[in-house]
mmCIF file with all atom_site columns, C-alpha atoms in Angstrom:
data_model
loop_
_atom_site.group_PDB
_atom_site.id
_atom_site.type_symbol
_atom_site.label_atom_id
_atom_site.label_alt_id
_atom_site.label_comp_id
_atom_site.label_asym_id
_atom_site.label_entity_id
_atom_site.label_seq_id
_atom_site.pdbx_PDB_ins_code
_atom_site.Cartn_x
_atom_site.Cartn_y
_atom_site.Cartn_z
_atom_site.occupancy
_atom_site.B_iso_or_equiv
_atom_site.pdbx_formal_charge
_atom_site.auth_seq_id
_atom_site.auth_comp_id
_atom_site.auth_asym_id
_atom_site.auth_atom_id
_atom_site.pdbx_PDB_model_num
ATOM 1  C CA . MET A 1 1  ? -42.237 91.382 -9.916 1.00 82.00 ? 1272 MET A CA 1
ATOM 2  C CA . PHE A 1 2  ? -39.676 93.278 -7.854 1.00 92.00 ? 1273 PHE A CA 1
ATOM 3  C CA . GLU A 1 3  ? -39.385 90.403 -5.364 1.00 95.00 ? 1274 GLU A CA 1
ATOM 4  C CA . TYR A 1 4  ? -38.815 87.963 -8.221 1.00 96.00 ? 1275 TYR A CA 1
ATOM 5  C CA . GLU A 1 5  ? -35.918 90.057 -9.556 1.00 96.00 ? 1276 GLU A CA 1
ATOM 6  C CA . LEU A 1 6  ? -34.387 90.288 -6.081 1.00 96.00 ? 1277 LEU A CA 1
ATOM 7  C CA . GLN A 1 7  ? -34.696 86.510 -5.766 1.00 97.00 ? 1278 GLN A CA 1
ATOM 8  C CA . GLN A 1 8  ? -32.965 86.026 -9.139 1.00 97.00 ? 1279 GLN A CA 1
ATOM 9  C CA . ILE A 1 9  ? -30.129 88.362 -8.110 1.00 97.00 ? 1280 ILE A CA 1
ATOM 10 C CA . ARG A 1 10 ? -29.712 86.581 -4.776 1.00 98.00 ? 1281 ARG A CA 1
ATOM 11 C CA . THR A 1 11 ? -29.749 83.166 -6.462 1.00 98.00 ? 1282 THR A CA 1
ATOM 12 C CA . ALA A 1 12 ? -27.076 84.243 -8.945 1.00 98.00 ? 1283 ALA A CA 1
ATOM 13 C CA . GLU A 1 13 ? -24.974 85.647 -6.097 1.00 98.00 ? 1284 GLU A CA 1
ATOM 14 C CA . MET A 1 14 ? -25.249 82.411 -4.115 1.00 98.00 ? 1285 MET A CA 1
ATOM 15 C CA . ILE A 1 15 ? -24.235 80.372 -7.168 1.00 98.00 ? 1286 ILE A CA 1
ATOM 16 C CA . ARG A 1 16 ? -21.173 82.601 -7.659 1.00 98.00 ? 1287 ARG A CA 1
ATOM 17 C CA . GLU A 1 17 ? -20.220 82.214 -3.987 1.00 98.00 ? 1288 GLU A CA 1
ATOM 18 C CA . ALA A 1 18 ? -20.587 78.431 -4.196 1.00 98.00 ? 1289 ALA A CA 1
ATOM 19 C CA . ASP A 1 19 ? -18.416 78.313 -7.332 1.00 98.00 ? 1290 ASP A CA 1
ATOM 20 C CA . ASN A 1 20 ? -15.811 80.466 -5.602 1.00 98.00 ? 1291 ASN A CA 1
ATOM 21 C CA . TYR A 1 21 ? -15.853 78.204 -2.545 1.00 98.00 ? 1292 TYR A CA 1
ATOM 22 C CA . ARG A 1 22 ? -15.435 75.093 -4.697 1.00 98.00 ? 1293 ARG A CA 1
ATOM 23 C CA . LEU A 1 23 ? -12.550 76.671 -6.578 1.00 98.00 ? 1294 LEU A CA 1
ATOM 24 C CA . VAL A 1 24 ? -10.752 77.591 -3.340 1.00 97.00 ? 1295 VAL A CA 1
ATOM 25 C CA . ARG A 1 25 ? -11.254 74.091 -1.884 1.00 97.00 ? 1296 ARG A CA 1
ATOM 26 C CA . GLU A 1 26 ? -9.944  72.536 -5.089 1.00 97.00 ? 1297 GLU A CA 1
ATOM 27 C CA . ALA A 1 27 ? -6.844  74.752 -4.988 1.00 97.00 ? 1298 ALA A CA 1
ATOM 28 C CA . VAL A 1 28 ? -6.184  73.832 -1.355 1.00 96.00 ? 1299 VAL A CA 1
ATOM 29 C CA . ARG A 1 29 ? -6.611  70.132 -2.114 1.00 96.00 ? 1300 ARG A CA 1
ATOM 30 C CA . SER A 1 30 ? -4.254  70.255 -5.087 1.00 96.00 ? 1301 SER A CA 1
ATOM 31 C CA . ARG A 1 31 ? -1.659  72.227 -3.112 1.00 96.00 ? 1302 ARG A CA 1
ATOM 32 C CA . ARG A 1 32 ? -1.750  69.623 -0.329 1.00 95.00 ? 1303 ARG A CA 1
ATOM 33 C CA . ALA A 1 33 ? -1.462  66.794 -2.839 1.00 94.00 ? 1304 ALA A CA 1
ATOM 34 C CA . ALA A 1 34 ? 1.527   68.476 -4.479 1.00 93.00 ? 1305 ALA A CA 1
ATOM 35 C CA . ARG A 1 35 ? 3.225   68.920 -1.105 1.00 93.00 ? 1306 ARG A CA 1
ATOM 36 C CA . ARG A 1 36 ? 2.576   65.286 -0.192 1.00 92.00 ? 1307 ARG A CA 1
ATOM 37 C CA . GLU A 1 37 ? 3.911   64.111 -3.551 1.00 91.00 ? 1308 GLU A CA 1
ATOM 38 C CA . ALA A 1 38 ? 7.033   66.255 -3.208 1.00 88.00 ? 1309 ALA A CA 1
ATOM 39 C CA . ALA A 1 39 ? 7.655   64.897 0.288  1.00 86.00 ? 1310 ALA A CA 1
ATOM 40 C CA . ARG A 1 40 ? 7.071   61.335 -0.883 1.00 87.00 ? 1311 ARG A CA 1
ATOM 41 C CA . SER A 1 41 ? 9.339   61.588 -3.915 1.00 85.00 ? 1312 SER A CA 1
ATOM 42 C CA . GLY A 1 42 ? 12.102  63.449 -2.087 1.00 74.00 ? 1313 GLY A CA 1
ATOM 43 C CA . HIS A 1 43 ? 12.696  65.917 -4.909 1.00 61.00 ? 1314 HIS A CA 1
ATOM 44 C CA . ASP A 1 44 ? 12.275  68.864 -2.570 1.00 51.00 ? 1315 ASP A CA 1
ATOM 45 C CA . ASP A 1 45 ? 15.424  68.189 -0.497 1.00 54.00 ? 1316 ASP A CA 1
ATOM 46 C CA . THR A 1 46 ? 16.964  71.635 -0.906 1.00 56.00 ? 1317 THR A CA 1
ATOM 47 C CA . GLU A 1 47 ? 17.027  72.204 2.856  1.00 58.00 ? 1318 GLU A CA 1
ATOM 48 C CA . GLY A 1 48 ? 17.412  68.614 3.994  1.00 56.00 ? 1319 GLY A CA 1
ATOM 49 C CA . ARG A 1 49 ? 15.133  66.692 6.273  1.00 58.00 ? 1320 ARG A CA 1
ATOM 50 C CA . VAL A 1 50 ? 13.156  68.783 8.700  1.00 61.00 ? 1321 VAL A CA 1
ATOM 51 C CA . HIS A 1 51 ? 12.224  66.039 11.159 1.00 60.00 ? 1322 HIS A CA 1
ATOM 52 C CA . SER A 1 52 ? 15.019  63.907 12.500 1.00 59.00 ? 1323 SER A CA 1
ATOM 53 C CA . ARG A 1 53 ? 15.147  61.500 15.392 1.00 63.00 ? 1324 ARG A CA 1
ATOM 54 C CA . ARG A 1 54 ? 18.437  62.926 16.638 1.00 64.00 ? 1325 ARG A CA 1
ATOM 55 C CA . HIS A 1 55 ? 18.175  65.232 19.636 1.00 62.00 ? 1326 HIS A CA 1
ATOM 56 C CA . ARG A 1 56 ? 19.523  68.741 19.296 1.00 67.00 ? 1327 ARG A CA 1
ATOM 57 C CA . THR A 1 57 ? 21.421  68.666 22.590 1.00 68.00 ? 1328 THR A CA 1
ATOM 58 C CA . PRO A 1 58 ? 23.538  65.746 23.682 1.00 66.00 ? 1329 PRO A CA 1
ATOM 59 C CA . ARG A 1 59 ? 22.350  63.791 26.684 1.00 70.00 ? 1330 ARG A CA 1
ATOM 60 C CA . SER A 1 60 ? 24.105  64.542 29.925 1.00 73.00 ? 1331 SER A CA 1
ATOM 61 C CA . ALA A 1 61 ? 25.647  61.826 32.023 1.00 73.00 ? 1332 ALA A CA 1
ATOM 62 C CA . ARG A 1 62 ? 23.365  60.421 34.687 1.00 75.00 ? 1333 ARG A CA 1
ATOM 63 C CA . VAL A 1 63 ? 24.338  60.948 38.256 1.00 72.00 ? 1334 VAL A CA 1
ATOM 64 C CA . ALA A 1 64 ? 23.970  57.857 40.414 1.00 65.00 ? 1335 ALA A CA 1
#
């Protein structure tokens, strides 16, 4: 009987851990989707574009 109760406790604990894991994964997925949507729509342009093709330093003249 004691082993059965321990098994029930362990099963309940594993179910809680699995629910917690699913909840965390869902939150991460929704956060990523929100970031992607904000980047796609361009509404989050408070700081301008982060990635640009322009180089930070000007090119120096080539010596022949």
